């Protein structure tokens, strides 16, 4: 298998299982137009986020790393009736593009974009005594993952699910000697998760239009 095959299979699966999605296509086009990097989750991954939200019956979802709101749209589609997504984004420009995309998707009322460093946003949510989140999606700067996980632990309940994107990084995650800051950040995150008695976790390697990467899935059990 080559990366080219991986793309072809993703496109086949997209065509077969997802079909046209003008809302997500418009969000991507607007993000591209606004100069945002093309690093949103793939269409198939986005559908997985939607299904995880629906399968967990999520009413409250926390996202770390909004970009143009692509994954936030997917998560919001899976929300239970009356539910809400809070999504944290550092860059005001990204947040503005996301808000416009969410508005166009008809989801502006269900998604709150909070601008600022995610560590501050998550600390503020804890201070505000926010109701626990049922699902957390971590997808911002990889150097912050361990801290976001730790802060998220104060914002969840037993039974919540925490999902993290990009935990394989072309396989470099297995290289203990890597000097890549993103890889080191992901390793710190995984090691922190492994030491945490309140959770049980796995990670699944993925291929496709986003290359070779993976998701961590963490269940809060205590
Ligand atoms: N979840 C998005 C992609 C997120 S890309 C999707 O799939 O559609 C990562 C995002 O994290 C970028 O928009 C980047 O600006 C943001 N980011 C980087 N550092 C951050 C920080 N410290 N706090 C909050 N967001 C951050
Ligand atoms: C990058 C970030 C992501 O969240 C992703 O899914 C892919 C790439 C990046 O920063 O390069
Ligand atoms: Mg990502």
PDB file of C-alpha atoms and ligand atoms in Angstrom:
ATOM      1  CA  UNK A   1       0.000   0.000   0.000  1.00  0.00           C
ATOM      2  CA  UNK A   2       1.161   3.487  -0.773  1.00  0.00           C
ATOM      3  CA  UNK A   3      -0.142   6.817   0.487  1.00  0.00           C
ATOM      4  CA  UNK A   4      -1.800   7.142  -2.929  1.00  0.00           C
ATOM      5  CA  UNK A   5      -3.874   4.032  -2.260  1.00  0.00           C
ATOM      6  CA  UNK A   6      -4.817   5.396   1.141  1.00  0.00           C
ATOM      7  CA  UNK A   7      -6.223   8.515  -0.508  1.00  0.00           C
ATOM      8  CA  UNK A   8      -8.120   6.504  -3.112  1.00  0.00           C
ATOM      9  CA  UNK A   9      -9.696   4.335  -0.418  1.00  0.00           C
ATOM     10  CA  UNK A  10     -10.672   7.381   1.644  1.00  0.00           C
ATOM     11  CA  UNK A  11     -12.316   8.911  -1.417  1.00  0.00           C
ATOM     12  CA  UNK A  12     -14.142   5.658  -2.165  1.00  0.00           C
ATOM     13  CA  UNK A  13     -15.353   5.437   1.453  1.00  0.00           C
ATOM     14  CA  UNK A  14     -16.371   9.099   1.443  1.00  0.00           C
ATOM     15  CA  UNK A  15     -18.349   8.646  -1.788  1.00  0.00           C
ATOM     16  CA  UNK A  16     -19.958   5.442  -0.532  1.00  0.00           C
ATOM     17  CA  UNK A  17     -20.722   6.291   3.091  1.00  0.00           C
ATOM     18  CA  UNK A  18     -20.905  10.064   3.336  1.00  0.00           C
ATOM     19  CA  UNK A  19     -22.123  11.457   0.042  1.00  0.00           C
ATOM     20  CA  UNK A  20     -22.211  15.171  -0.714  1.00  0.00           C
ATOM     21  CA  UNK A  21     -22.050  17.508   2.249  1.00  0.00           C
ATOM     22  CA  UNK A  22     -22.496  21.097   1.031  1.00  0.00           C
ATOM     23  CA  UNK A  23     -22.268  22.487   4.575  1.00  0.00           C
ATOM     24  CA  UNK A  24     -18.873  20.949   5.310  1.00  0.00           C
ATOM     25  CA  UNK A  25     -17.677  21.697   1.761  1.00  0.00           C
ATOM     26  CA  UNK A  26     -18.598  25.370   2.244  1.00  0.00           C
ATOM     27  CA  UNK A  27     -16.816  25.468   5.615  1.00  0.00           C
ATOM     28  CA  UNK A  28     -13.659  24.046   4.041  1.00  0.00           C
ATOM     29  CA  UNK A  29     -13.836  26.411   1.066  1.00  0.00           C
ATOM     30  CA  UNK A  30     -14.258  29.436   3.354  1.00  0.00           C
ATOM     31  CA  UNK A  31     -11.404  28.257   5.597  1.00  0.00           C
ATOM     32  CA  UNK A  32      -9.158  27.830   2.578  1.00  0.00           C
ATOM     33  CA  UNK A  33     -10.200  31.215   1.209  1.00  0.00           C
ATOM     34  CA  UNK A  34      -9.316  32.795   4.560  1.00  0.00           C
ATOM     35  CA  UNK A  35      -5.840  31.257   4.458  1.00  0.00           C
ATOM     36  CA  UNK A  36      -6.302  28.688   7.227  1.00  0.00           C
ATOM     37  CA  UNK A  37      -4.074  25.592   7.035  1.00  0.00           C
ATOM     38  CA  UNK A  38      -5.714  22.463   5.565  1.00  0.00           C
ATOM     39  CA  UNK A  39      -5.433  20.404   8.754  1.00  0.00           C
ATOM     40  CA  UNK A  40      -9.058  19.846   9.765  1.00  0.00           C
ATOM     41  CA  UNK A  41     -10.093  16.272  10.432  1.00  0.00           C
ATOM     42  CA  UNK A  42     -10.981  14.343   7.271  1.00  0.00           C
ATOM     43  CA  UNK A  43     -14.629  13.852   6.266  1.00  0.00           C
ATOM     44  CA  UNK A  44     -14.567  10.247   7.492  1.00  0.00           C
ATOM     45  CA  UNK A  45     -12.927  11.255  10.768  1.00  0.00           C
ATOM     46  CA  UNK A  46     -15.476  14.032  11.160  1.00  0.00           C
ATOM     47  CA  UNK A  47     -18.267  11.516  10.780  1.00  0.00           C
ATOM     48  CA  UNK A  48     -16.598   9.396  13.479  1.00  0.00           C
ATOM     49  CA  UNK A  49     -16.674  12.394  15.834  1.00  0.00           C
ATOM     50  CA  UNK A  50     -20.366  12.891  15.074  1.00  0.00           C
ATOM     51  CA  UNK A  51     -21.070   9.218  15.765  1.00  0.00           C
ATOM     52  CA  UNK A  52     -19.064   9.237  19.003  1.00  0.00           C
ATOM     53  CA  UNK A  53     -21.073  12.244  20.152  1.00  0.00           C
ATOM     54  CA  UNK A  54     -24.342  10.530  19.308  1.00  0.00           C
ATOM     55  CA  UNK A  55     -23.296   7.146  20.733  1.00  0.00           C
ATOM     56  CA  UNK A  56     -22.345   8.725  24.060  1.00  0.00           C
ATOM     57  CA  UNK A  57     -25.553  10.771  24.108  1.00  0.00           C
ATOM     58  CA  UNK A  58     -23.391  13.861  24.558  1.00  0.00           C
ATOM     59  CA  UNK A  59     -25.179  17.042  25.668  1.00  0.00           C
ATOM     60  CA  UNK A  60     -21.997  18.919  26.445  1.00  0.00           C
ATOM     61  CA  UNK A  61     -18.906  18.686  24.252  1.00  0.00           C
ATOM     62  CA  UNK A  62     -15.578  20.457  24.728  1.00  0.00           C
ATOM     63  CA  UNK A  63     -13.198  20.921  21.807  1.00  0.00           C
ATOM     64  CA  UNK A  64      -9.627  22.164  22.124  1.00  0.00           C
ATOM     65  CA  UNK A  65      -8.489  23.653  18.795  1.00  0.00           C
ATOM     66  CA  UNK A  66     -11.295  25.021  16.584  1.00  0.00           C
ATOM     67  CA  UNK A  67      -9.496  26.122  13.392  1.00  0.00           C
ATOM     68  CA  UNK A  68     -12.320  26.880  10.912  1.00  0.00           C
ATOM     69  CA  UNK A  69     -14.940  24.923  12.828  1.00  0.00           C
ATOM     70  CA  UNK A  70     -15.003  21.809  10.629  1.00  0.00           C
ATOM     71  CA  UNK A  71     -14.779  19.310  13.485  1.00  0.00           C
ATOM     72  CA  UNK A  72     -17.014  21.523  15.641  1.00  0.00           C
ATOM     73  CA  UNK A  73     -19.749  21.212  12.998  1.00  0.00           C
ATOM     74  CA  UNK A  74     -19.325  17.426  13.042  1.00  0.00           C
ATOM     75  CA  UNK A  75     -19.456  17.293  16.845  1.00  0.00           C
ATOM     76  CA  UNK A  76     -22.470  19.620  16.997  1.00  0.00           C
ATOM     77  CA  UNK A  77     -24.353  17.408  14.541  1.00  0.00           C
ATOM     78  CA  UNK A  78     -24.014  14.539  17.010  1.00  0.00           C
ATOM     79  CA  UNK A  79     -25.239  16.535  20.028  1.00  0.00           C
ATOM     80  CA  UNK A  80     -28.319  15.444  21.901  1.00  0.00           C
ATOM     81  CA  UNK A  81     -31.337  17.768  21.687  1.00  0.00           C
ATOM     82  CA  UNK A  82     -30.579  21.028  23.496  1.00  0.00           C
ATOM     83  CA  UNK A  83     -26.863  20.213  23.773  1.00  0.00           C
ATOM     84  CA  UNK A  84     -23.898  22.533  23.369  1.00  0.00           C
ATOM     85  CA  UNK A  85     -20.312  22.520  22.086  1.00  0.00           C
ATOM     86  CA  UNK A  86     -17.703  24.801  23.644  1.00  0.00           C
ATOM     87  CA  UNK A  87     -14.616  25.085  21.452  1.00  0.00           C
ATOM     88  CA  UNK A  88     -11.343  26.796  22.401  1.00  0.00           C
ATOM     89  CA  UNK A  89      -9.197  28.581  19.814  1.00  0.00           C
ATOM     90  CA  UNK A  90      -6.067  30.694  20.250  1.00  0.00           C
ATOM     91  CA  UNK A  91      -6.177  32.631  16.984  1.00  0.00           C
ATOM     92  CA  UNK A  92      -8.878  35.329  16.669  1.00  0.00           C
ATOM     93  CA  UNK A  93      -8.786  34.987  12.868  1.00  0.00           C
ATOM     94  CA  UNK A  94      -9.455  31.237  13.054  1.00  0.00           C
ATOM     95  CA  UNK A  95     -12.259  31.858  15.547  1.00  0.00           C
ATOM     96  CA  UNK A  96     -13.854  34.452  13.247  1.00  0.00           C
ATOM     97  CA  UNK A  97     -13.775  32.055  10.297  1.00  0.00           C
ATOM     98  CA  UNK A  98     -15.214  29.309  12.510  1.00  0.00           C
ATOM     99  CA  UNK A  99     -18.050  31.524  13.738  1.00  0.00           C
ATOM    100  CA  UNK A 100     -18.975  32.405  10.148  1.00  0.00           C
ATOM    101  CA  UNK A 101     -18.880  28.723   9.160  1.00  0.00           C
ATOM    102  CA  UNK A 102     -21.013  27.723  12.150  1.00  0.00           C
ATOM    103  CA  UNK A 103     -23.477  30.482  11.353  1.00  0.00           C
ATOM    104  CA  UNK A 104     -23.738  29.276   7.752  1.00  0.00           C
ATOM    105  CA  UNK A 105     -24.201  25.720   9.031  1.00  0.00           C
ATOM    106  CA  UNK A 106     -27.103  26.866  11.216  1.00  0.00           C
ATOM    107  CA  UNK A 107     -25.210  25.790  14.342  1.00  0.00           C
ATOM    108  CA  UNK A 108     -24.177  29.127  15.829  1.00  0.00           C
ATOM    109  CA  UNK A 109     -26.609  28.758  18.745  1.00  0.00           C
ATOM    110  CA  UNK A 110     -25.248  25.379  19.681  1.00  0.00           C
ATOM    111  CA  UNK A 111     -21.521  26.158  19.477  1.00  0.00           C
ATOM    112  CA  UNK A 112     -19.623  28.684  21.570  1.00  0.00           C
ATOM    113  CA  UNK A 113     -16.152  29.625  20.302  1.00  0.00           C
ATOM    114  CA  UNK A 114     -13.890  30.896  23.097  1.00  0.00           C
ATOM    115  CA  UNK A 115     -10.793  32.786  21.980  1.00  0.00           C
ATOM    116  CA  UNK A 116      -7.524  32.545  23.902  1.00  0.00           C
ATOM    117  CA  UNK A 117      -4.909  30.024  24.989  1.00  0.00           C
ATOM    118  CA  UNK A 118      -6.782  26.770  25.624  1.00  0.00           C
ATOM    119  CA  UNK A 119      -5.128  26.276  29.018  1.00  0.00           C
ATOM    120  CA  UNK A 120      -6.690  29.552  30.153  1.00  0.00           C
ATOM    121  CA  UNK A 121     -10.071  28.736  28.638  1.00  0.00           C
ATOM    122  CA  UNK A 122     -10.171  25.332  30.338  1.00  0.00           C
ATOM    123  CA  UNK A 123      -9.088  26.824  33.677  1.00  0.00           C
ATOM    124  CA  UNK A 124     -11.792  29.459  33.355  1.00  0.00           C
ATOM    125  CA  UNK A 125     -14.430  26.817  32.614  1.00  0.00           C
ATOM    126  CA  UNK A 126     -13.392  24.960  35.773  1.00  0.00           C
ATOM    127  CA  UNK A 127     -13.535  28.197  37.814  1.00  0.00           C
ATOM    128  CA  UNK A 128     -16.975  28.966  36.392  1.00  0.00           C
ATOM    129  CA  UNK A 129     -18.102  25.581  37.712  1.00  0.00           C
ATOM    130  CA  UNK A 130     -19.179  24.478  34.237  1.00  0.00           C
ATOM    131  CA  UNK A 131     -21.329  21.347  34.121  1.00  0.00           C
ATOM    132  CA  UNK A 132     -19.220  18.311  33.201  1.00  0.00           C
ATOM    133  CA  UNK A 133     -18.510  17.636  29.542  1.00  0.00           C
ATOM    134  CA  UNK A 134     -19.566  14.259  28.171  1.00  0.00           C
ATOM    135  CA  UNK A 135     -17.058  14.297  25.317  1.00  0.00           C
ATOM    136  CA  UNK A 136     -13.763  16.167  24.906  1.00  0.00           C
ATOM    137  CA  UNK A 137     -11.869  16.421  21.610  1.00  0.00           C
ATOM    138  CA  UNK A 138      -8.241  17.555  21.955  1.00  0.00           C
ATOM    139  CA  UNK A 139      -6.772  18.818  18.653  1.00  0.00           C
ATOM    140  CA  UNK A 140      -4.772  22.024  19.337  1.00  0.00           C
ATOM    141  CA  UNK A 141      -0.988  22.459  19.663  1.00  0.00           C
ATOM    142  CA  UNK A 142       0.528  19.067  20.404  1.00  0.00           C
ATOM    143  CA  UNK A 143       2.918  20.558  23.000  1.00  0.00           C
ATOM    144  CA  UNK A 144      -0.111  21.382  25.154  1.00  0.00           C
ATOM    145  CA  UNK A 145      -1.884  17.995  24.999  1.00  0.00           C
ATOM    146  CA  UNK A 146      -0.693  16.743  28.428  1.00  0.00           C
ATOM    147  CA  UNK A 147      -1.842  19.964  30.074  1.00  0.00           C
ATOM    148  CA  UNK A 148      -5.175  19.971  28.213  1.00  0.00           C
ATOM    149  CA  UNK A 149      -5.744  16.399  29.350  1.00  0.00           C
ATOM    150  CA  UNK A 150      -4.989  17.306  32.937  1.00  0.00           C
ATOM    151  CA  UNK A 151      -7.281  20.342  32.844  1.00  0.00           C
ATOM    152  CA  UNK A 152      -9.987  18.314  31.089  1.00  0.00           C
ATOM    153  CA  UNK A 153      -9.982  15.825  33.974  1.00  0.00           C
ATOM    154  CA  UNK A 154     -11.511  18.571  36.127  1.00  0.00           C
ATOM    155  CA  UNK A 155     -14.234  19.159  33.515  1.00  0.00           C
ATOM    156  CA  UNK A 156     -15.545  15.632  32.999  1.00  0.00           C
ATOM    157  CA  UNK A 157     -17.511  12.957  34.886  1.00  0.00           C
ATOM    158  CA  UNK A 158     -17.236   9.212  35.201  1.00  0.00           C
ATOM    159  CA  UNK A 159     -18.285   7.874  31.810  1.00  0.00           C
ATOM    160  CA  UNK A 160     -17.014  10.826  29.782  1.00  0.00           C
ATOM    161  CA  UNK A 161     -14.857  10.192  26.739  1.00  0.00           C
ATOM    162  CA  UNK A 162     -11.726  12.133  25.806  1.00  0.00           C
ATOM    163  CA  UNK A 163     -10.485  11.801  22.213  1.00  0.00           C
ATOM    164  CA  UNK A 164      -7.168  13.211  20.985  1.00  0.00           C
ATOM    165  CA  UNK A 165      -6.129  13.634  17.348  1.00  0.00           C
ATOM    166  CA  UNK A 166      -2.663  13.207  15.815  1.00  0.00           C
ATOM    167  CA  UNK A 167      -1.091  10.824  18.302  1.00  0.00           C
ATOM    168  CA  UNK A 168       0.945   8.809  15.782  1.00  0.00           C
ATOM    169  CA  UNK A 169       2.575  11.448  13.579  1.00  0.00           C
ATOM    170  CA  UNK A 170       3.839   9.242  10.738  1.00  0.00           C
ATOM    171  CA  UNK A 171       4.976   6.707  13.317  1.00  0.00           C
ATOM    172  CA  UNK A 172       7.413   9.085  14.926  1.00  0.00           C
ATOM    173  CA  UNK A 173       5.559   8.751  18.234  1.00  0.00           C
ATOM    174  CA  UNK A 174       7.396   5.451  18.807  1.00  0.00           C
ATOM    175  CA  UNK A 175      10.771   7.239  18.645  1.00  0.00           C
ATOM    176  CA  UNK A 176      11.773   8.051  22.222  1.00  0.00           C
ATOM    177  CA  UNK A 177      14.713  10.060  20.858  1.00  0.00           C
ATOM    178  CA  UNK A 178      12.588  12.311  18.617  1.00  0.00           C
ATOM    179  CA  UNK A 179      13.448  15.986  18.937  1.00  0.00           C
ATOM    180  CA  UNK A 180      10.214  17.037  17.221  1.00  0.00           C
ATOM    181  CA  UNK A 181       8.331  19.142  19.781  1.00  0.00           C
ATOM    182  CA  UNK A 182       4.936  17.934  18.562  1.00  0.00           C
ATOM    183  CA  UNK A 183       6.023  14.305  18.894  1.00  0.00           C
ATOM    184  CA  UNK A 184       7.490  14.948  22.330  1.00  0.00           C
ATOM    185  CA  UNK A 185       4.254  16.662  23.344  1.00  0.00           C
ATOM    186  CA  UNK A 186       2.164  13.705  22.210  1.00  0.00           C
ATOM    187  CA  UNK A 187       4.465  11.298  24.072  1.00  0.00           C
ATOM    188  CA  UNK A 188       4.144  13.373  27.262  1.00  0.00           C
ATOM    189  CA  UNK A 189       0.362  13.271  26.810  1.00  0.00           C
ATOM    190  CA  UNK A 190       0.256   9.488  26.332  1.00  0.00           C
ATOM    191  CA  UNK A 191       2.557   8.914  29.302  1.00  0.00           C
ATOM    192  CA  UNK A 192       0.409  11.225  31.459  1.00  0.00           C
ATOM    193  CA  UNK A 193      -2.717   9.325  30.395  1.00  0.00           C
ATOM    194  CA  UNK A 194      -1.031   6.013  31.228  1.00  0.00           C
ATOM    195  CA  UNK A 195      -0.206   7.233  34.757  1.00  0.00           C
ATOM    196  CA  UNK A 196      -3.736   8.491  35.409  1.00  0.00           C
ATOM    197  CA  UNK A 197      -5.724   6.086  37.599  1.00  0.00           C
ATOM    198  CA  UNK A 198      -9.070   7.729  36.681  1.00  0.00           C
ATOM    199  CA  UNK A 199      -8.921   6.657  33.032  1.00  0.00           C
ATOM    200  CA  UNK A 200      -8.592   3.691  30.715  1.00  0.00           C
ATOM    201  CA  UNK A 201      -7.174   4.402  27.271  1.00  0.00           C
ATOM    202  CA  UNK A 202      -6.270   3.102  23.857  1.00  0.00           C
ATOM    203  CA  UNK A 203      -4.918   4.562  20.635  1.00  0.00           C
ATOM    204  CA  UNK A 204      -5.673   3.500  17.083  1.00  0.00           C
ATOM    205  CA  UNK A 205      -3.389   4.129  14.107  1.00  0.00           C
ATOM    206  CA  UNK A 206      -5.074   5.544  11.025  1.00  0.00           C
ATOM    207  CA  UNK A 207      -4.245   6.113   7.348  1.00  0.00           C
ATOM    208  CA  UNK A 208      -6.067   8.104   4.696  1.00  0.00           C
ATOM    209  CA  UNK A 209      -6.163  11.589   3.249  1.00  0.00           C
ATOM    210  CA  UNK A 210      -4.511  12.935   6.410  1.00  0.00           C
ATOM    211  CA  UNK A 211      -1.577  10.571   6.006  1.00  0.00           C
ATOM    212  CA  UNK A 212      -0.460   8.160   8.693  1.00  0.00           C
ATOM    213  CA  UNK A 213      -1.605   9.248  12.141  1.00  0.00           C
ATOM    214  CA  UNK A 214      -3.957   8.162  14.896  1.00  0.00           C
ATOM    215  CA  UNK A 215      -6.527   8.864  17.592  1.00  0.00           C
ATOM    216  CA  UNK A 216      -6.271   8.270  21.313  1.00  0.00           C
ATOM    217  CA  UNK A 217      -9.531   7.367  23.031  1.00  0.00           C
ATOM    218  CA  UNK A 218      -9.663   7.794  26.789  1.00  0.00           C
ATOM    219  CA  UNK A 219     -12.551   6.697  28.988  1.00  0.00           C
ATOM    220  CA  UNK A 220     -13.022   8.300  32.392  1.00  0.00           C
ATOM    221  CA  UNK A 221     -13.720   5.380  34.710  1.00  0.00           C
ATOM    222  CA  UNK A 222     -13.366   6.844  38.200  1.00  0.00           C
TER     223      UNK A 222
HETATM  224  N1  LIG B   1     -10.200  20.676  15.256  1.00  0.00           N
HETATM  225  C1  LIG B   1     -10.008  21.373  13.987  1.00  0.00           C
HETATM  226  C2  LIG B   1      -8.537  21.473  13.646  1.00  0.00           C
HETATM  227  C3  LIG B   1      -7.711  22.155  14.687  1.00  0.00           C
HETATM  228  S1  LIG B   1      -6.103  22.635  14.081  1.00  0.00           S
HETATM  229  C4  LIG B   1     -10.730  20.605  12.895  1.00  0.00           C
HETATM  230  O1  LIG B   1     -10.516  19.387  12.798  1.00  0.00           O
HETATM  231  O2  LIG B   1     -11.498  21.214  12.141  1.00  0.00           O
HETATM  232  C5  LIG B   1      -5.395  23.237  15.553  1.00  0.00           C
HETATM  233  C6  LIG B   1      -5.961  24.561  16.030  1.00  0.00           C
HETATM  234  O3  LIG B   1      -5.459  24.767  17.359  1.00  0.00           O
HETATM  235  C7  LIG B   1      -5.489  25.759  15.211  1.00  0.00           C
HETATM  236  O4  LIG B   1      -6.586  26.548  14.819  1.00  0.00           O
HETATM  237  C8  LIG B   1      -4.598  26.544  16.175  1.00  0.00           C
HETATM  238  O5  LIG B   1      -4.668  27.953  16.020  1.00  0.00           O
HETATM  239  C9  LIG B   1      -5.180  26.133  17.514  1.00  0.00           C
HETATM  240  N2  LIG B   1      -4.256  26.330  18.647  1.00  0.00           N
HETATM  241  C10 LIG B   1      -2.917  26.237  18.656  1.00  0.00           C
HETATM  242  N3  LIG B   1      -2.435  26.503  19.883  1.00  0.00           N
HETATM  243  C11 LIG B   1      -3.505  26.752  20.667  1.00  0.00           C
HETATM  244  C12 LIG B   1      -3.674  27.088  22.043  1.00  0.00           C
HETATM  245  N4  LIG B   1      -2.640  27.227  22.851  1.00  0.00           N
HETATM  246  N5  LIG B   1      -4.922  27.280  22.507  1.00  0.00           N
HETATM  247  C13 LIG B   1      -5.994  27.131  21.689  1.00  0.00           C
HETATM  248  N6  LIG B   1      -5.902  26.804  20.393  1.00  0.00           N
HETATM  249  C14 LIG B   1      -4.679  26.622  19.890  1.00  0.00           C
HETATM  250  C1  LIG B   2      -1.335  19.491  12.164  1.00  0.00           C
HETATM  251  C2  LIG B   2      -2.257  19.648  13.186  1.00  0.00           C
HETATM  252  C3  LIG B   2      -3.363  18.833  13.236  1.00  0.00           C
HETATM  253  O1  LIG B   2      -4.290  18.939  14.230  1.00  0.00           O
HETATM  254  C4  LIG B   2      -3.570  17.867  12.273  1.00  0.00           C
HETATM  255  O2  LIG B   2      -4.683  17.076  12.370  1.00  0.00           O
HETATM  256  C5  LIG B   2      -2.658  17.708  11.244  1.00  0.00           C
HETATM  257  C6  LIG B   2      -1.540  18.536  11.182  1.00  0.00           C
HETATM  258  C7  LIG B   2      -0.153  20.367  12.122  1.00  0.00           C
HETATM  259  O3  LIG B   2      -0.037  21.233  13.007  1.00  0.00           O
HETATM  260  O4  LIG B   2       0.640  20.206  11.217  1.00  0.00           O
HETATM  261 MG1  LIG B   3      -5.651  17.305  14.232  1.00  0.00          MG
END
